[in-house]
Amino acid sequence: MLALRVCWRRICIISFFEGHRLLPSTHAHNPSERPLHTLTSRRMLLLRTLQHAGRATKCLTHTRSFAVSATTRLSVDRSIYVSKSTNPYFNLTLEDWLFRHKSPKDPLLLFYRDEPCIVIGRNQNPWKEVNLSSAENTGTPWIRRRSGGGTVYHDLGNTNFSIHLSRSAFDRNETGQIVLKAVRSLGVDANLNDRNDICVGKDKISGSAYKIVNNRAYHHGTMLISTRLDTLGDLLRVNKPSLVTKGVASVRSPVRNLQQYNPSVTHEGFVQAVITAFRETYNIRDEVCEVEETEEVKSIPYISAGMEELPQWNWAFGQTPEFTYTLSNTFTWGTVTANIHSKHGMILGCTLETSASTLPVQPNLQGLGEQLSGQKYGFVEEDVLVLEDDTRREVWSWLRNKMSR
């Protein structure tokens, strides 16, 4: 595995919900898988990210009701895969590898679960979608995935599914019906809404995103079984109405866990139910192939390169669509309004206006705004800034705090 050049803010986690942000239902019970580790040090968070992105994850032991064959040699000759890794960097890359290398004429089904993380859509703004302060405090990474849609939270109480087909055979409603059939077989009276999200009443238990490339397509999504809904809400709660982005904005939706309707539902039970529906739909008889995150698998060039790319600044932040952010603050000497323009993670311009009547203040602020132009948003190299007076230092301290969370 190549060394990862990762800054603490490069950590990401994600979602598979097309245009939807998942929020806990106000009347939902929140069962817990386990508490998150609290890491307040950015140094510790960086270390955790490096370990998370690069380590091999041990296989979980559980009772299965379906035939499986474990493999340390990854191939594309199967139709049903279950990842035994809980490393989101590996799982997202595995999904992409299968999508790019499996023949599109053969239906494919993949399942995986991740350690706690936030996953944002391909065309989203992390400063708009992720509570970066909460993510840092809880040591929760965030990741930009390769498909569109909105931001979601992953943990071991959530199961991710991915259905791959040829573009000509791909039908969003049909793939949605496969998962819906599985959920109903578990005794839950669910339905598909007009966006093909799976709901019980008005509460969402699963949302989806899609990707189409040439003659290939996939539908992937999450299934909330026993996820930490309280943590989900904290990490995805962002209030920045003056940050206006050209990217995809998540739509808030109330959510609940599948276990709130049937407490006996487990990850294994859901996986088996979807496998059964998938086999019936496409006449598949293959055994389930369990994939281990071994060094041999990670040494596949496409997978090693993909795992290295996800935490990099160029992918995590450099793919951020154009946005503007207007904010104001009152100091002892006057009020300052900042207008920041950014694209692909770079500051294109920053204007600073003040109500202060003191003559030198405005030129000083104008100079600071000019220095910020061309810098990485949220990652400004302070040693290139000329902070020659208290006014600039005070304004810069305020801006730095606002851009970093």
Short mmCIF file of C-alpha atoms in Angstrom, two decimals:
data_model
loop_
_atom_site.label_atom_id
_atom_site.label_comp_id
_atom_site.label_asym_id
_atom_site.label_seq_id
_atom_site.Cartn_x
_atom_site.Cartn_y
_atom_site.Cartn_z
CA MET A 1 0.00 0.00 0.00
CA LEU A 2 1.45 3.33 -1.00
CA ALA A 3 1.99 5.91 1.71
CA LEU A 4 -0.98 8.23 2.18
CA ARG A 5 -0.41 11.95 2.35
CA VAL A 6 -3.38 12.80 4.53
CA CYS A 7 -4.32 15.91 6.47
CA TRP A 8 -6.82 15.52 9.32
CA ARG A 9 -9.58 17.19 7.34
CA ARG A 10 -9.19 14.77 4.44
CA ILE A 11 -11.00 12.12 6.32
CA CYS A 12 -14.44 11.55 4.92
CA ILE A 13 -17.41 9.40 5.20
CA ILE A 14 -20.24 8.98 3.19
CA SER A 15 -23.71 8.38 1.94
CA PHE A 16 -25.60 6.58 -0.71
CA PHE A 17 -28.69 8.74 -0.80
CA GLU A 18 -29.56 10.58 -3.96
CA GLY A 19 -30.09 14.15 -2.87
CA HIS A 20 -31.10 13.12 0.64
CA ARG A 21 -29.56 13.82 4.03
CA LEU A 22 -30.68 11.35 6.67
CA LEU A 23 -31.83 12.80 9.96
CA PRO A 24 -33.16 10.87 12.93
CA SER A 25 -36.93 10.75 13.16
CA THR A 26 -38.06 12.80 16.14
CA HIS A 27 -39.99 9.83 17.49
CA ALA A 28 -37.32 7.24 16.74
CA HIS A 29 -35.61 5.07 19.29
CA ASN A 30 -31.84 5.04 18.81
CA PRO A 31 -30.29 1.64 19.44
CA SER A 32 -26.52 1.70 19.72
CA GLU A 33 -23.91 -0.56 18.22
CA ARG A 34 -21.10 0.85 20.32
CA PRO A 35 -19.74 4.24 21.41
CA LEU A 36 -17.47 6.22 19.12
CA HIS A 37 -13.94 6.95 20.24
CA THR A 38 -13.38 10.57 21.20
CA LEU A 39 -10.23 12.03 19.66
CA THR A 40 -9.72 15.74 20.14
CA SER A 41 -6.17 15.85 18.86
CA ARG A 42 -5.74 16.44 15.15
CA ARG A 43 -2.51 14.46 15.34
CA MET A 44 -4.38 11.46 16.74
CA LEU A 45 -7.09 11.84 14.12
CA LEU A 46 -4.52 11.87 11.34
CA LEU A 47 -2.91 8.73 12.73
CA ARG A 48 -6.29 7.00 12.94
CA THR A 49 -7.05 7.92 9.33
CA LEU A 50 -3.78 6.49 8.08
CA GLN A 51 -4.35 3.29 10.03
CA HIS A 52 -7.97 3.08 8.88
CA ALA A 53 -7.17 3.58 5.21
CA GLY A 54 -4.25 1.20 5.13
CA ARG A 55 -4.85 -1.66 7.49
CA ALA A 56 -6.21 -5.12 6.81
CA THR A 57 -9.49 -5.79 8.59
CA LYS A 58 -10.15 -9.12 10.28
CA CYS A 59 -13.09 -11.26 9.27
CA LEU A 60 -16.17 -11.09 11.49
CA THR A 61 -17.51 -14.40 12.80
CA HIS A 62 -21.24 -14.97 12.59
CA THR A 63 -23.84 -17.56 11.75
CA ARG A 64 -24.77 -17.69 8.07
CA SER A 65 -27.79 -19.15 6.36
CA PHE A 66 -26.34 -19.00 2.85
CA ALA A 67 -23.60 -20.96 1.09
CA VAL A 68 -20.33 -19.06 0.92
CA SER A 69 -16.84 -19.46 -0.44
CA ALA A 70 -14.10 -17.29 1.04
CA THR A 71 -11.28 -16.09 -1.19
CA THR A 72 -7.99 -14.28 -0.84
CA ARG A 73 -7.69 -14.05 -4.64
CA LEU A 74 -10.16 -11.55 -6.01
CA SER A 75 -11.80 -12.35 -9.34
CA VAL A 76 -14.85 -11.20 -11.30
CA ASP A 77 -16.24 -14.66 -12.07
CA ARG A 78 -18.93 -14.55 -9.36
CA SER A 79 -22.27 -12.77 -9.13
CA ILE A 80 -22.65 -12.23 -5.36
CA TYR A 81 -19.95 -10.73 -3.12
CA VAL A 82 -19.87 -9.98 0.61
CA SER A 83 -16.92 -7.93 1.84
CA LYS A 84 -15.56 -8.98 5.22
CA SER A 85 -13.67 -5.71 5.60
CA THR A 86 -15.12 -2.78 7.53
CA ASN A 87 -12.61 -0.31 6.07
CA PRO A 88 -14.60 2.24 4.00
CA TYR A 89 -11.58 3.09 1.84
CA PHE A 90 -11.27 -0.56 0.85
CA ASN A 91 -14.98 -1.18 0.40
CA LEU A 92 -15.63 1.86 -1.78
CA THR A 93 -12.64 0.93 -3.92
CA LEU A 94 -13.69 -2.73 -4.12
CA GLU A 95 -17.11 -1.63 -5.33
CA ASP A 96 -15.55 0.54 -8.03
CA TRP A 97 -13.14 -2.24 -9.08
CA LEU A 98 -16.00 -4.71 -9.53
CA PHE A 99 -17.99 -2.09 -11.43
CA ARG A 100 -15.13 -1.44 -13.85
CA HIS A 101 -13.93 -5.02 -14.31
CA LYS A 102 -16.97 -7.31 -14.13
CA SER A 103 -18.68 -7.94 -17.47
CA PRO A 104 -21.71 -5.60 -17.54
CA LYS A 105 -23.90 -8.30 -19.09
CA ASP A 106 -23.74 -10.31 -15.85
CA PRO A 107 -25.76 -9.00 -12.86
CA LEU A 108 -23.68 -8.43 -9.72
CA LEU A 109 -24.59 -7.94 -6.06
CA LEU A 110 -22.21 -6.64 -3.38
CA PHE A 111 -22.67 -6.08 0.38
CA TYR A 112 -20.39 -4.34 2.86
CA ARG A 113 -20.41 -2.57 6.22
CA ASP A 114 -18.08 0.21 7.38
CA GLU A 115 -16.59 1.47 10.59
CA PRO A 116 -18.19 4.81 11.60
CA CYS A 117 -17.67 7.35 8.81
CA ILE A 118 -19.44 10.00 6.75
CA VAL A 119 -19.77 9.57 2.99
CA ILE A 120 -20.56 12.53 0.77
CA GLY A 121 -21.69 12.46 -2.85
CA ARG A 122 -19.35 12.94 -5.79
CA ASN A 123 -20.59 16.49 -6.42
CA GLN A 124 -21.04 17.76 -2.87
CA ASN A 125 -19.41 20.35 -0.63
CA PRO A 126 -17.97 18.92 2.63
CA TRP A 127 -18.15 22.31 4.39
CA LYS A 128 -21.88 22.40 3.61
CA GLU A 129 -22.69 18.74 4.31
CA VAL A 130 -20.45 17.62 7.20
CA ASN A 131 -20.23 18.98 10.73
CA LEU A 132 -16.43 19.05 10.59
CA SER A 133 -16.07 20.08 14.24
CA SER A 134 -18.15 17.12 15.40
CA ALA A 135 -16.29 14.80 13.02
CA GLU A 136 -12.96 15.95 14.43
CA ASN A 137 -14.10 15.65 18.04
CA THR A 138 -15.42 12.11 17.55
CA GLY A 139 -12.57 10.96 15.30
CA THR A 140 -15.01 10.20 12.50
CA PRO A 141 -13.53 10.32 8.98
CA TRP A 142 -15.43 11.54 5.94
CA ILE A 143 -15.00 10.29 2.36
CA ARG A 144 -16.09 11.54 -1.05
CA ARG A 145 -17.54 8.59 -2.96
CA ARG A 146 -17.54 8.14 -6.73
CA SER A 147 -21.31 8.27 -7.26
CA GLY A 148 -23.67 11.22 -7.00
CA GLY A 149 -26.39 11.83 -4.45
CA GLY A 150 -26.40 13.12 -0.90
CA THR A 151 -24.51 12.62 2.34
CA VAL A 152 -24.99 9.65 4.66
CA TYR A 153 -23.52 8.15 7.80
CA HIS A 154 -22.12 4.61 7.92
CA ASP A 155 -21.50 2.40 10.92
CA LEU A 156 -21.77 -1.32 11.66
CA GLY A 157 -25.52 -0.94 12.20
CA ASN A 158 -25.91 0.00 8.54
CA THR A 159 -25.60 -2.42 5.61
CA ASN A 160 -24.62 -1.18 2.17
CA PHE A 161 -25.82 -2.97 -0.96
CA SER A 162 -24.76 -2.46 -4.57
CA ILE A 163 -26.49 -3.91 -7.65
CA HIS A 164 -24.59 -3.74 -10.98
CA LEU A 165 -26.14 -4.28 -14.41
CA SER A 166 -25.61 -3.39 -18.04
CA ARG A 167 -26.88 0.04 -18.97
CA SER A 168 -29.48 -1.45 -21.31
CA ALA A 169 -30.88 -3.69 -18.56
CA PHE A 170 -30.68 -1.11 -15.78
CA ASP A 171 -33.98 0.03 -14.28
CA ARG A 172 -34.00 1.98 -11.00
CA ASN A 173 -37.44 0.84 -10.05
CA GLU A 174 -36.64 -2.83 -10.70
CA THR A 175 -33.50 -2.79 -8.55
CA GLY A 176 -35.40 -0.88 -5.88
CA GLN A 177 -38.10 -3.54 -5.95
CA ILE A 178 -35.49 -6.24 -5.25
CA VAL A 179 -34.51 -4.60 -1.97
CA LEU A 180 -38.13 -3.74 -1.15
CA LYS A 181 -39.13 -7.39 -1.63
CA ALA A 182 -36.36 -8.41 0.76
CA VAL A 183 -37.48 -5.94 3.43
CA ARG A 184 -41.10 -7.07 3.17
CA SER A 185 -40.00 -10.69 3.53
CA LEU A 186 -38.59 -9.65 6.91
CA GLY A 187 -42.06 -8.64 8.07
CA VAL A 188 -41.74 -4.88 7.55
CA ASP A 189 -44.51 -3.10 5.61
CA ALA A 190 -42.26 -0.84 3.55
CA ASN A 191 -42.78 1.04 0.29
CA LEU A 192 -40.83 2.83 -2.43
CA ASN A 193 -41.30 6.59 -2.62
CA ASP A 194 -41.12 8.62 -5.82
CA ARG A 195 -37.32 8.75 -5.56
CA ASN A 196 -37.01 4.96 -5.13
CA ASP A 197 -36.05 5.33 -1.47
CA ILE A 198 -37.41 2.63 0.84
CA CYS A 199 -39.67 4.04 3.55
CA VAL A 200 -42.04 2.90 6.25
CA GLY A 201 -44.73 5.52 6.26
CA LYS A 202 -42.87 8.82 5.87
CA ASP A 203 -39.68 7.62 7.56
CA LYS A 204 -36.80 6.50 5.39
CA ILE A 205 -34.92 3.31 6.21
CA SER A 206 -32.91 3.19 2.98
CA GLY A 207 -31.85 5.66 0.32
CA SER A 208 -30.04 5.19 -2.94
CA ALA A 209 -27.60 6.67 -5.43
CA TYR A 210 -26.73 5.67 -8.97
CA LYS A 211 -23.84 5.70 -11.39
CA ILE A 212 -23.81 5.14 -15.16
CA VAL A 213 -20.58 4.90 -17.17
CA ASN A 214 -20.65 3.87 -20.83
CA ASN A 215 -22.46 0.50 -20.94
CA ARG A 216 -22.38 -0.06 -17.16
CA ALA A 217 -24.67 1.08 -14.35
CA TYR A 218 -25.20 0.47 -10.66
CA HIS A 219 -27.71 1.21 -7.94
CA HIS A 220 -26.25 1.29 -4.44
CA GLY A 221 -27.76 2.23 -1.14
CA THR A 222 -27.77 1.94 2.61
CA MET A 223 -30.09 -0.02 4.89
CA LEU A 224 -30.39 1.35 8.41
CA ILE A 225 -30.73 -1.70 10.64
CA SER A 226 -29.43 -0.60 14.05
CA THR A 227 -27.33 2.46 13.27
CA ARG A 228 -26.52 5.23 15.75
CA LEU A 229 -29.20 7.71 14.73
CA ASP A 230 -28.14 10.22 17.40
CA THR A 231 -24.58 10.22 16.06
CA LEU A 232 -25.89 10.44 12.50
CA GLY A 233 -27.79 13.60 13.37
CA ASP A 234 -24.84 15.25 15.13
CA LEU A 235 -22.40 14.61 12.28
CA LEU A 236 -24.73 15.74 9.50
CA ARG A 237 -26.21 18.77 11.24
CA VAL A 238 -24.76 21.86 9.49
CA ASN A 239 -26.22 25.36 9.48
CA LYS A 240 -24.55 27.53 6.84
CA PRO A 241 -27.35 29.20 4.88
CA SER A 242 -24.98 31.82 3.46
CA LEU A 243 -22.73 29.15 1.92
CA VAL A 244 -24.18 28.80 -1.58
CA THR A 245 -22.89 25.90 -3.66
CA LYS A 246 -23.32 24.84 -7.27
CA GLY A 247 -23.02 21.23 -6.14
CA VAL A 248 -25.73 18.80 -5.06
CA ALA A 249 -27.37 19.68 -1.77
CA SER A 250 -28.66 16.94 0.52
CA VAL A 251 -32.38 16.97 1.30
CA ARG A 252 -33.29 16.40 4.94
CA SER A 253 -35.43 13.35 5.58
CA PRO A 254 -36.58 11.71 8.84
CA VAL A 255 -35.11 8.24 9.25
CA ARG A 256 -35.61 5.17 11.39
CA ASN A 257 -33.91 1.81 11.84
CA LEU A 258 -35.27 -1.46 10.46
CA GLN A 259 -35.05 -2.97 13.95
CA GLN A 260 -37.57 -0.41 15.17
CA TYR A 261 -40.17 -2.31 13.10
CA ASN A 262 -38.77 -5.82 13.57
CA PRO A 263 -36.23 -6.15 16.42
CA SER A 264 -35.11 -9.58 15.18
CA VAL A 265 -33.70 -8.27 11.88
CA THR A 266 -29.92 -8.59 11.62
CA HIS A 267 -27.27 -7.74 9.05
CA GLU A 268 -27.04 -11.40 8.08
CA GLY A 269 -30.81 -11.73 7.79
CA PHE A 270 -31.09 -8.68 5.55
CA VAL A 271 -28.22 -9.87 3.35
CA GLN A 272 -29.85 -13.29 2.94
CA ALA A 273 -33.22 -11.72 2.07
CA VAL A 274 -31.71 -9.52 -0.65
CA ILE A 275 -29.67 -12.44 -2.04
CA THR A 276 -32.86 -14.49 -2.33
CA ALA A 277 -34.71 -11.70 -4.15
CA PHE A 278 -31.70 -11.03 -6.41
CA ARG A 279 -31.41 -14.71 -7.36
CA GLU A 280 -35.11 -14.96 -8.13
CA THR A 281 -35.05 -11.81 -10.28
CA TYR A 282 -32.00 -12.69 -12.39
CA ASN A 283 -32.01 -16.52 -12.10
CA ILE A 284 -28.64 -16.55 -10.30
CA ARG A 285 -27.39 -19.73 -8.64
CA ASP A 286 -23.82 -18.74 -7.72
CA GLU A 287 -22.47 -19.24 -4.23
CA VAL A 288 -21.73 -16.14 -2.18
CA CYS A 289 -18.10 -15.05 -2.46
CA GLU A 290 -16.68 -13.52 0.73
CA VAL A 291 -13.87 -11.05 0.09
CA GLU A 292 -11.13 -10.55 2.66
CA GLU A 293 -9.04 -7.37 2.76
CA THR A 294 -5.71 -9.12 2.35
CA GLU A 295 -2.39 -7.68 1.24
CA GLU A 296 -2.74 -9.70 -1.96
CA VAL A 297 -6.10 -8.12 -2.76
CA LYS A 298 -4.88 -4.64 -1.85
CA SER A 299 -1.86 -5.08 -4.11
CA ILE A 300 -4.09 -5.16 -7.19
CA PRO A 301 -2.97 -1.92 -8.91
CA TYR A 302 -6.48 -0.52 -9.41
CA ILE A 303 -7.41 -1.18 -5.78
CA SER A 304 -4.18 0.16 -4.28
CA ALA A 305 -4.45 3.32 -6.41
CA GLY A 306 -8.11 3.78 -5.51
CA MET A 307 -7.49 3.40 -1.78
CA GLU A 308 -4.66 5.90 -2.01
CA GLU A 309 -6.76 8.43 -3.94
CA LEU A 310 -9.78 8.66 -1.61
CA PRO A 311 -8.04 10.43 1.34
CA GLN A 312 -5.96 12.75 -0.87
CA TRP A 313 -6.68 16.48 -0.81
CA ASN A 314 -7.07 16.52 -4.61
CA TRP A 315 -10.00 14.09 -4.37
CA ALA A 316 -11.54 14.87 -1.00
CA PHE A 317 -11.44 18.68 -1.26
CA GLY A 318 -10.17 19.38 -4.77
CA GLN A 319 -13.35 17.97 -6.33
CA THR A 320 -15.58 20.43 -4.44
CA PRO A 321 -17.89 22.33 -6.81
CA GLU A 322 -17.80 26.12 -6.97
CA PHE A 323 -19.31 27.96 -4.00
CA THR A 324 -19.55 31.35 -2.30
CA TYR A 325 -19.63 32.02 1.42
CA THR A 326 -20.70 35.31 2.97
CA LEU A 327 -20.18 35.85 6.70
CA SER A 328 -19.94 38.76 9.12
CA ASN A 329 -18.46 39.41 12.53
CA THR A 330 -18.41 42.40 14.86
CA PHE A 331 -15.10 43.36 16.46
CA THR A 332 -14.45 46.08 19.04
CA TRP A 333 -13.46 48.48 16.24
CA GLY A 334 -16.23 47.62 13.75
CA THR A 335 -18.06 44.97 11.72
CA VAL A 336 -16.40 42.99 8.92
CA THR A 337 -18.23 41.23 6.09
CA ALA A 338 -16.30 38.62 4.12
CA ASN A 339 -17.30 37.33 0.69
CA ILE A 340 -15.31 34.22 -0.24
CA HIS A 341 -15.41 32.63 -3.70
CA SER A 342 -13.99 29.11 -4.07
CA LYS A 343 -13.81 26.39 -6.73
CA HIS A 344 -12.16 22.95 -6.57
CA GLY A 345 -11.03 23.74 -3.04
CA MET A 346 -9.10 26.88 -4.04
CA ILE A 347 -9.95 30.43 -2.97
CA LEU A 348 -10.58 32.40 -6.15
CA GLY A 349 -11.24 35.65 -4.35
CA CYS A 350 -11.96 37.14 -0.94
CA THR A 351 -13.32 40.63 -0.36
CA LEU A 352 -13.40 42.13 3.13
CA GLU A 353 -15.53 45.15 3.88
CA THR A 354 -15.81 46.97 7.18
CA SER A 355 -17.99 49.55 8.87
CA ALA A 356 -14.99 50.87 10.78
CA SER A 357 -14.42 54.57 10.31
CA THR A 358 -10.71 54.34 11.06
CA LEU A 359 -8.93 55.09 7.77
CA PRO A 360 -6.18 52.39 7.79
CA VAL A 361 -8.56 49.51 8.49
CA GLN A 362 -10.03 49.04 5.00
CA PRO A 363 -6.69 48.99 3.11
CA ASN A 364 -5.32 46.50 5.65
CA LEU A 365 -8.28 44.19 5.14
CA GLN A 366 -8.09 44.53 1.36
CA GLY A 367 -4.50 43.38 1.50
CA LEU A 368 -5.46 40.34 3.58
CA GLY A 369 -8.17 39.38 1.09
CA GLU A 370 -5.67 39.60 -1.77
CA GLN A 371 -3.25 37.33 0.08
CA LEU A 372 -5.93 34.65 0.55
CA SER A 373 -6.66 34.48 -3.18
CA GLY A 374 -5.02 31.37 -4.66
CA GLN A 375 -4.79 29.56 -1.30
CA LYS A 376 -6.51 26.25 -0.45
CA TYR A 377 -9.81 26.89 1.30
CA GLY A 378 -9.47 25.69 4.88
CA PHE A 379 -5.78 24.89 4.38
CA VAL A 380 -4.23 28.35 4.03
CA GLU A 381 -0.45 28.37 4.44
CA GLU A 382 -0.13 30.95 7.18
CA ASP A 383 3.58 31.53 6.62
CA VAL A 384 2.79 33.30 3.33
CA LEU A 385 0.39 35.74 5.01
CA VAL A 386 1.65 39.14 6.09
CA LEU A 387 -0.11 39.74 9.41
CA GLU A 388 1.63 42.95 10.31
CA ASP A 389 -0.94 44.47 12.65
CA ASP A 390 -3.54 43.48 15.22
CA THR A 391 -6.45 44.17 12.86
CA ARG A 392 -5.28 41.66 10.25
CA ARG A 393 -4.39 39.09 12.87
CA GLU A 394 -7.79 39.41 14.52
CA VAL A 395 -9.70 39.13 11.24
CA TRP A 396 -7.55 36.24 10.04
CA SER A 397 -8.12 34.33 13.29
CA TRP A 398 -11.87 34.67 12.76
CA LEU A 399 -11.72 33.61 9.09
CA ARG A 400 -9.45 30.66 9.81
CA ASN A 401 -11.90 29.36 12.41
CA LYS A 402 -14.86 29.73 10.03
CA MET A 403 -13.13 28.04 7.08
CA SER A 404 -11.93 25.06 9.09
CA ARG A 405 -15.31 23.78 10.28
#
